[in-house]
Structures are given as C-alpha cells and as structure tokens.
Short mmCIF file of C-alpha atoms in Angstrom, two decimals:
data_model
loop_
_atom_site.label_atom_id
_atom_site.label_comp_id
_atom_site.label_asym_id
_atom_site.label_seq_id
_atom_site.Cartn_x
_atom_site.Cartn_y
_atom_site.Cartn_z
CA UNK A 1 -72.09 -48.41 48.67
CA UNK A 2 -74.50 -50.82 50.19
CA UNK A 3 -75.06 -49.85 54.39
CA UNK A 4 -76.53 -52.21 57.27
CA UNK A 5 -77.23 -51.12 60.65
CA UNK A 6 -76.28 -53.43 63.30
CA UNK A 7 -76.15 -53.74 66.91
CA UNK A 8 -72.97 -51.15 68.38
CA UNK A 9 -71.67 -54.65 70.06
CA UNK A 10 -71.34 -56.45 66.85
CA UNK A 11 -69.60 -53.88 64.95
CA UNK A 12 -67.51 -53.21 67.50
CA UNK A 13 -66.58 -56.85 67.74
CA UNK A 14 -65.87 -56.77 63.91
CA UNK A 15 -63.70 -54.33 64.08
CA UNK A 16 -61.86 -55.61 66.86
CA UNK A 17 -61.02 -59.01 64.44
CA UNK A 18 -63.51 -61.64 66.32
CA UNK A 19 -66.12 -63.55 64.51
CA UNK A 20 -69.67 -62.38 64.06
CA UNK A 21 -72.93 -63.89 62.90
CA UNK A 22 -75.13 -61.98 60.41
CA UNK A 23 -78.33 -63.48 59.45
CA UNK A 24 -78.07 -61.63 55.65
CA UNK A 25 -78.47 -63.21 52.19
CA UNK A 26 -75.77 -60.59 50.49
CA UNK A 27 -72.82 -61.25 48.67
CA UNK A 28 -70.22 -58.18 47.89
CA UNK A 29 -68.85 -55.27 50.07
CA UNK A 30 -70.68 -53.63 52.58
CA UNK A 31 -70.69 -51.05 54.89
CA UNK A 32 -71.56 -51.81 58.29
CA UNK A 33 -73.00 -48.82 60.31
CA UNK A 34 -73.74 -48.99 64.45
CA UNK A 35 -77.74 -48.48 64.75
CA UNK A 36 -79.20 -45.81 66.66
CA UNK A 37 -78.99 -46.87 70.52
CA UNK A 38 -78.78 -45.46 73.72
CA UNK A 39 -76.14 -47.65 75.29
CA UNK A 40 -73.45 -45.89 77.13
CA UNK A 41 -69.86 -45.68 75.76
CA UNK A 42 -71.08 -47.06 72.64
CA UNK A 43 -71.55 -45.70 69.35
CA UNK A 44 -74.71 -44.93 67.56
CA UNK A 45 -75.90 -43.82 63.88
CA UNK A 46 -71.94 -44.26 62.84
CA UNK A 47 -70.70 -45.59 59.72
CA UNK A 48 -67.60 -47.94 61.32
CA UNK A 49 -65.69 -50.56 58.59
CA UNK A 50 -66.33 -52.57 55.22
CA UNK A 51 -66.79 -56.07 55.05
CA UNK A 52 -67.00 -58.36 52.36
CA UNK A 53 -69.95 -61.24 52.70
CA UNK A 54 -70.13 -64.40 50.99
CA UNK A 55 -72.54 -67.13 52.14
CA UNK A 56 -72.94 -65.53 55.36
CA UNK A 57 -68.88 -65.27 55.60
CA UNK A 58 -67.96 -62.02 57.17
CA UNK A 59 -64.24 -60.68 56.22
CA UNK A 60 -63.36 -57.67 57.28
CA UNK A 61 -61.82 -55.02 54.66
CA UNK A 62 -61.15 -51.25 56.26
CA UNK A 63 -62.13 -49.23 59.18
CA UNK A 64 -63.87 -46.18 58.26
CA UNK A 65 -63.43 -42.55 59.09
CA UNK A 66 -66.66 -41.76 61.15
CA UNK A 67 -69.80 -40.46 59.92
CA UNK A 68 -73.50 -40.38 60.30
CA UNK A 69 -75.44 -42.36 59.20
CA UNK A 70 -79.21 -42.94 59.86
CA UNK A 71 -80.55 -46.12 60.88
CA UNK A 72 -82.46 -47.98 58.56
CA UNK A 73 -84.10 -51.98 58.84
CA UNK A 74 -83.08 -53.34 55.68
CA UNK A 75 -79.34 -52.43 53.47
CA UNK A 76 -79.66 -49.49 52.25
CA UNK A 77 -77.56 -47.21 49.72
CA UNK A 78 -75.02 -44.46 50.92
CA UNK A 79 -72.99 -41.99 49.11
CA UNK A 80 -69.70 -43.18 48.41
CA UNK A 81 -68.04 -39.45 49.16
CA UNK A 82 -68.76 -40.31 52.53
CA UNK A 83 -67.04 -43.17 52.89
CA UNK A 84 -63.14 -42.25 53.84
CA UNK A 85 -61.59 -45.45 54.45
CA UNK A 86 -58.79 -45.33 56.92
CA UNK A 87 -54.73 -46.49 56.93
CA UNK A 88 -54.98 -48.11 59.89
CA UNK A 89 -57.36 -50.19 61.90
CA UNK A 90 -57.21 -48.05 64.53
CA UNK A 91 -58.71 -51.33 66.88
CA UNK A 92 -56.34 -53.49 65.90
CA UNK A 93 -53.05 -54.39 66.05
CA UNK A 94 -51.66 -51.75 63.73
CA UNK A 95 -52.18 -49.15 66.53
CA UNK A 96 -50.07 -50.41 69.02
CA UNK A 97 -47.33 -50.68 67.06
CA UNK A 98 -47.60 -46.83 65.81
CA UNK A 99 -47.77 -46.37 69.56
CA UNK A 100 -44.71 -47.85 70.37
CA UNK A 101 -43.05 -46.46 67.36
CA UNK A 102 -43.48 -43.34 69.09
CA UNK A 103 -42.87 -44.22 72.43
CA UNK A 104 -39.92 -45.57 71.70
CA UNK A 105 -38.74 -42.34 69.62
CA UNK A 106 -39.53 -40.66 72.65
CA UNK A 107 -37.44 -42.24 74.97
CA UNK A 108 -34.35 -41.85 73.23
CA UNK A 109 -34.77 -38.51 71.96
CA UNK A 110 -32.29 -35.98 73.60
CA UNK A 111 -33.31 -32.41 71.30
CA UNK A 112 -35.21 -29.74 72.43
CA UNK A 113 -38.44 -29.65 73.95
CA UNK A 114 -41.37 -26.59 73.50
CA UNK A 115 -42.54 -25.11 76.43
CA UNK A 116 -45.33 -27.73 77.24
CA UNK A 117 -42.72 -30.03 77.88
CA UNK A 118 -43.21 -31.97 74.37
CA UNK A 119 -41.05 -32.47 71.55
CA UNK A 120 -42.02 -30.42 68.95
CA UNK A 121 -43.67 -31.33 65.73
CA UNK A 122 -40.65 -30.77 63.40
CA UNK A 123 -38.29 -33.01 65.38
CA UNK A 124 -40.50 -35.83 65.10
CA UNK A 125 -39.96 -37.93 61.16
CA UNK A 126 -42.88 -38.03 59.75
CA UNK A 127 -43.51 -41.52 59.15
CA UNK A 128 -43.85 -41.63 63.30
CA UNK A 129 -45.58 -38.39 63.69
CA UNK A 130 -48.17 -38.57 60.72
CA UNK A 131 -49.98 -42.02 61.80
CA UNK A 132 -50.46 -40.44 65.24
CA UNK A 133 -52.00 -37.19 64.24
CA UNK A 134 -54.61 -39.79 61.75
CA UNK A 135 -55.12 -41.76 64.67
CA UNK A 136 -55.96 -38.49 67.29
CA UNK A 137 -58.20 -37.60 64.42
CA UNK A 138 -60.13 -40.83 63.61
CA UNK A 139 -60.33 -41.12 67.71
CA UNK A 140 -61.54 -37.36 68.07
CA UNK A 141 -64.17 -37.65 66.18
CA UNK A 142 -65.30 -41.62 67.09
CA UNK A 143 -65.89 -39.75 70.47
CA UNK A 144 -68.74 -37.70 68.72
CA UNK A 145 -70.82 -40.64 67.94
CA UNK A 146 -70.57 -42.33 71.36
CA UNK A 147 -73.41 -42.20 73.85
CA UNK A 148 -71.66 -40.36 76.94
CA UNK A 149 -73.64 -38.21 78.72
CA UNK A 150 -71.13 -37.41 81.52
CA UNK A 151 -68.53 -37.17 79.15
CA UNK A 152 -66.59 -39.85 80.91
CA UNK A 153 -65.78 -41.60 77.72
CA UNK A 154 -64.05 -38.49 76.25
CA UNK A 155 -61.83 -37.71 79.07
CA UNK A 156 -60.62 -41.40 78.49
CA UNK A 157 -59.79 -40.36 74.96
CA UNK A 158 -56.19 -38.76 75.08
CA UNK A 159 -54.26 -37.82 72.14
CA UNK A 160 -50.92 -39.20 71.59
CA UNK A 161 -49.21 -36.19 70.22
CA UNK A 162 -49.88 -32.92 70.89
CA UNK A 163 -49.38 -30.40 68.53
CA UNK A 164 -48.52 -26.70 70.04
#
C-alpha cells in the first residue's frame, strides 16, 4: 500500500474524526504514518490509519495496528503484511462504548472473583471480554512508538482487563 508521513498532530487529529488539510495530488487509499519527531507524548515512525483521498478529500477508513515505519518525504510503498487493520477505532467512539459494556457487566456481576480481586477471564462472555483484550493490545503497543522519556505516558496507559 501507498504510505505518507505526516506531522504526529495531524494524524492524530485524523484519527480522532476532525478535518485535516493535506496538500497531496493522490487519489485512492493510503496509509498515513506519524513522521519521525521528538515531541513528547506523541508518536513517531508509526504506521496509524487508512484514508481514502479524492481531490484533496480526506475520509477516514481503519485504524491500524502499530508498526514502524521509516520516514520518508514523498508516498512511498509498504508491505501490505504489515498492515493489520483494526475492529475498532480505538480513538473514537467505538471505545467507549466497549468500555461501558464492561463496566456495566462489572457492576452487576455477583460470581466469584480470583485472588487479585478481578473477575476472572472465563466469567466474562466473550463478546465483552475479547474487544478489551484487542484494545489493551493495540494500546500496549501504541505506547512503544510514543516519545516518553520519563515514561509518564505509559503509566497513563492502564489496561482494562487484566488477565491472571
């Protein structure tokens, strides 16, 4: 697939849903990678979603698992067995409602608990529990390609469900 580098901010901002302006004559899908940077708490030399661009029209398609990616001036060419596109958009709206899904499982479940004080995996149906453990994962390893040199991001970072 086809790869840009962009600014951290601007990806990020695509991926959050919000409008952004790319000054690039392509038409077709695209994958949008954060350039190498050295902001804090923001990610860089990370493949992050897929667009599709017509006549400057950005629509975005699917987040992307996280992976390097080097940064490059002009679109460049990536393998597609790199590219693991994911459920969810785990910056979007999607998210909170797996998060309340659980929550809200949580709250009324009355069963046994394991002896971190959590319910344990097999109590929990898998079309609550399984969207969780993606999103821990896809957060996990976002973490890797952000600039945080006092790890202060990371700590941030908590998994929903704990496995034990």
């Amino acid at each position: 697939m086809k790869t840009l580098s962009i600014a951290p901010e601007q990806l990020l901002t695509i991926l959050l849903g919000k409008p952004v302006a790319l000054e690039i004559d392509y038409t077709g899908l695209l994958l949008l990678a954060a350039e190498k940077n050295k902001h804090i708490n923001l990610p860089s030399e990370m493949a992050g979603g897929i667009v599709y661009i017509d006549n400057r029209q950005i629509t975005f398609v699917s987040l992307v698992h996280p992976f390097k990616v080097s940064t490059h001036f002009d679109i460049f060419k990536t393998d597609d067995s790199l590219i693991h596109r994911e459920p969810y958009n785990w910056f979007g709206p999607q998210s909170l409602v797996i998060e309340k899904k659980l929550k809200d499982f949580s709250m009324t479940y009355d069963g046994p608990l394991n002896k971190g004080g959590n319910i344990p995996r097999g109590f929990i149906p898998d079309n609550i529990a399984e969207p969780v453990i993606l999103s821990d994962k896809y957060w996990q390893d976002y973490t890797t390609f952000v600039n945080d040199p006092d790890h202060s991001f990371a700590e941030k970072i908590k998994p929903m469900f704990k496995q034990q």
